[in-house]
mmCIF file of C-alpha atoms and ligand atoms in Angstrom:
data_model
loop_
_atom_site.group_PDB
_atom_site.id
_atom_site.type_symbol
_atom_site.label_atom_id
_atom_site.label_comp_id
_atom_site.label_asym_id
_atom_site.label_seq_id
_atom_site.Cartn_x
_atom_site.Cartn_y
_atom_site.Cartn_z
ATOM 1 C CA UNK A 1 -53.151 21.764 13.642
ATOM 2 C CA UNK A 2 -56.834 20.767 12.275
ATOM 3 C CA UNK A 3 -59.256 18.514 14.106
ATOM 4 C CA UNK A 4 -59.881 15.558 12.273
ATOM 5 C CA UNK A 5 -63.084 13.249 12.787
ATOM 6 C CA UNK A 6 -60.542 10.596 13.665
ATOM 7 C CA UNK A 7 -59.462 12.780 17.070
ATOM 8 C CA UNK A 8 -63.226 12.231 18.600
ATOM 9 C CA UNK A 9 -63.184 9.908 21.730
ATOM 10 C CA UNK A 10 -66.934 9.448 21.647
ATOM 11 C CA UNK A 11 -67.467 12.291 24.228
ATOM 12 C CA UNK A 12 -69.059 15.542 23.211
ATOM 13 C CA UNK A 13 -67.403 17.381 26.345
ATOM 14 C CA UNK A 14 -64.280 15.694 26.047
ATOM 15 C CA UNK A 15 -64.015 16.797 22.198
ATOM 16 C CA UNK A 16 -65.026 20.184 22.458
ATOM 17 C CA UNK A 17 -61.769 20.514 25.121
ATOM 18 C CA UNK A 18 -59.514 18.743 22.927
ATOM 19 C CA UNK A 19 -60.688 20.739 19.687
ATOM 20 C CA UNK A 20 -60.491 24.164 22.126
ATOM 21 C CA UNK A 21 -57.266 22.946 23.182
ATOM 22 C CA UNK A 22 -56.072 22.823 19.580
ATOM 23 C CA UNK A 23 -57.073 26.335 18.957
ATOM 24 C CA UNK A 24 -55.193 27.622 22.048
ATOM 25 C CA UNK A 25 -52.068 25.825 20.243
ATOM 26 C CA UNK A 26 -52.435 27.338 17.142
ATOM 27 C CA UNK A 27 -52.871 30.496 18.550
ATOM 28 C CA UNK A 28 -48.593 30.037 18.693
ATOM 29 C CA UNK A 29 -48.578 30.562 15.161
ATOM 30 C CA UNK A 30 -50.554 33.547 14.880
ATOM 31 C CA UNK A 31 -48.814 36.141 16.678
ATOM 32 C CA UNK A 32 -50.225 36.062 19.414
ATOM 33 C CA UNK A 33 -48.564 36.776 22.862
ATOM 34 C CA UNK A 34 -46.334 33.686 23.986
ATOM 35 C CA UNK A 35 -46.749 34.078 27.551
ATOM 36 C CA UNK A 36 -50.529 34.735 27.424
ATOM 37 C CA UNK A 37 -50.722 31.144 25.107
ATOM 38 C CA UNK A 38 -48.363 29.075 27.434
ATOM 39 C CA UNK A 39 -50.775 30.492 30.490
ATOM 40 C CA UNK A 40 -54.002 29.706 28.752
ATOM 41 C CA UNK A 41 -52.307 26.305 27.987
ATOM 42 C CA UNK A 42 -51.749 25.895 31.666
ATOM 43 C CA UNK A 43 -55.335 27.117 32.864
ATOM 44 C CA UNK A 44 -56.868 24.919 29.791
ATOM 45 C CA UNK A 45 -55.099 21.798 30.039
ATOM 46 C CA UNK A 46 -55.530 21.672 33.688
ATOM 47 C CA UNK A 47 -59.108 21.558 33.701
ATOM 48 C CA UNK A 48 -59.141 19.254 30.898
ATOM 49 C CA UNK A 49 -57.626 16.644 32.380
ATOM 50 C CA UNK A 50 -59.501 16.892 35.311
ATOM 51 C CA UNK A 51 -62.635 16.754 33.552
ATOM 52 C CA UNK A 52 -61.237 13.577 31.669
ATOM 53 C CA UNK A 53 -59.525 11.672 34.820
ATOM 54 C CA UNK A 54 -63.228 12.241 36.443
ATOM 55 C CA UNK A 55 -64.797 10.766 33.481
ATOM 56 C CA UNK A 56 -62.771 8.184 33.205
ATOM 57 C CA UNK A 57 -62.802 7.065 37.371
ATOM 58 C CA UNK A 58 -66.722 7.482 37.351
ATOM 59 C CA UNK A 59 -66.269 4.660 34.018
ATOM 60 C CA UNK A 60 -64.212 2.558 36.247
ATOM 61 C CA UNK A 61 -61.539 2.766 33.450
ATOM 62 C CA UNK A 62 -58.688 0.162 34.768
ATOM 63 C CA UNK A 63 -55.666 2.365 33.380
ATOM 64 C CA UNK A 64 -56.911 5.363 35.046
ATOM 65 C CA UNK A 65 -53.394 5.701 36.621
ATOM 66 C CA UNK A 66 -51.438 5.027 33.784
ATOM 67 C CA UNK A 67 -53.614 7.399 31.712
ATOM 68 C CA UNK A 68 -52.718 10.294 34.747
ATOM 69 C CA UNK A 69 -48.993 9.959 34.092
ATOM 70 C CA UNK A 70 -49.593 11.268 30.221
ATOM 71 C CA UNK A 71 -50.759 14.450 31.702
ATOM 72 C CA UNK A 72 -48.272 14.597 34.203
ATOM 73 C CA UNK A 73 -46.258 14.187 32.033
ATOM 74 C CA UNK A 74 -47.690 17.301 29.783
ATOM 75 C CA UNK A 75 -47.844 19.623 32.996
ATOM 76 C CA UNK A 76 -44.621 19.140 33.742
ATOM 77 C CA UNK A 77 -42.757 19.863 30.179
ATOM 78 C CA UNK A 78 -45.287 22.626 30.055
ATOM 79 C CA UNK A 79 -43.945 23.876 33.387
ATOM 80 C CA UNK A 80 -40.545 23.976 32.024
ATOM 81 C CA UNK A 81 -41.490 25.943 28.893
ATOM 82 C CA UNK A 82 -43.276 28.265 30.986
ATOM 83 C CA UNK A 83 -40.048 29.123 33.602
ATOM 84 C CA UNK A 84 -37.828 29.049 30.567
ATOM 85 C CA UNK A 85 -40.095 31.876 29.124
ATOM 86 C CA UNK A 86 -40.345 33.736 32.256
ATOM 87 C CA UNK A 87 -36.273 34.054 31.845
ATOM 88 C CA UNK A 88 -35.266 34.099 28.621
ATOM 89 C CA UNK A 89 -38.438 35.375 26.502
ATOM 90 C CA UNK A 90 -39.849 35.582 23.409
ATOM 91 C CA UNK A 91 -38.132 34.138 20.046
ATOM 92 C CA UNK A 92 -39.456 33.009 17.150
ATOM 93 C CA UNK A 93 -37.416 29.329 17.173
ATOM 94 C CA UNK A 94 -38.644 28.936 20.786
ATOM 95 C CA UNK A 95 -41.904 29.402 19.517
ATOM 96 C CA UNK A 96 -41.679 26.797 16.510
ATOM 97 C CA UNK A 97 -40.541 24.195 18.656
ATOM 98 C CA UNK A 98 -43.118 24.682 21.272
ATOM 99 C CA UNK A 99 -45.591 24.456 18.595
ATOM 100 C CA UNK A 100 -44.083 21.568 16.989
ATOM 101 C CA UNK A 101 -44.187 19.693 20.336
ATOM 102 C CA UNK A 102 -47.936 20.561 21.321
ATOM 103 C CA UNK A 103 -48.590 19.159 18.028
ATOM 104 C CA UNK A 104 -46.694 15.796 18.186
ATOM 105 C CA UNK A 105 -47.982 15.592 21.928
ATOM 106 C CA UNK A 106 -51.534 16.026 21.199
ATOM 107 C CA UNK A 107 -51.835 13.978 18.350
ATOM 108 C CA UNK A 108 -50.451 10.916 19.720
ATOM 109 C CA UNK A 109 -52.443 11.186 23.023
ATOM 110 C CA UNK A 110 -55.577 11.646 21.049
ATOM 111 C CA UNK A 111 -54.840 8.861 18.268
ATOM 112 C CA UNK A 112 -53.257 6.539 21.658
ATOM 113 C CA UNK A 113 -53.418 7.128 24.671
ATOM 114 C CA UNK A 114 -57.363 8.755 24.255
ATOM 115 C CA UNK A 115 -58.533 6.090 21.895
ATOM 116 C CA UNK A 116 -57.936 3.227 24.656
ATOM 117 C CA UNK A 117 -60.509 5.053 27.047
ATOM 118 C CA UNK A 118 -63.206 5.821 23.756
ATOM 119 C CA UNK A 119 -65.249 2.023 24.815
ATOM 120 C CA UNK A 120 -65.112 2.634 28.483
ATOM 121 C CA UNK A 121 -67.293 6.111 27.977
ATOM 122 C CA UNK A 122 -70.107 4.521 25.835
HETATM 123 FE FE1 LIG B 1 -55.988 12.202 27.985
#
């Protein structure tokens, strides 16, 4: 996946996660250990959407809660990919489609679900 000027949300913080969070998922094609990526995911994506829900409440953004269920939504399907890994391990299909999915996900929350906060941060 390659950031595209058409990902930014206007935030210089907020940008340099998502385009950090990018690398860590492309990091899935390039060999590098699954378990290690899915954690770094976890530890990543966590403090990037607490950086951006605290953004967006100090904004007074109205779909704050709304905007929280898209990342719940994330941690969750990302905690199931996780305890799948823990007990059935490494395989290269598994590892496609987890790609595939991060890449789907984050695109359409950055093109979406991001762009709808982009006014609320200027
Ligand atoms: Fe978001």
């Amino acid at each position: 996946m390659v950031w595209k000027d058409a990902y930014s949300v206007g935030n210089e913080v907020l940008d340099s996660q998502h385009k950090a969070l990018i690398e860590l998922v492309n990091e899935l094609i390039e060999d590098a250990d699954l378990a290690d990526v899915l954690a770094g995911l976890r530890r990543y994506g966590d403090e990037h959407f607490r950086t951006e829900e605290t953004l967006l409440e100090a904004a007074g953004y109205p779909d704050i809660e709304e905007h929280r269920t898209y990342h719940l939504a994330f941690r969750t399907w990302l905690a199931g990919v996780i305890e799948a890994h823990q007990s059935g391990g490494d395989d290269a299909v598994a590892r496609r489609d987890i790609h595939h999915y991060l890449c789907v996900w984050l695109a359409n929350h950055l093109l979406v679900h991001d762009k709808t906060f982009e006014p609320w941060l200027e």
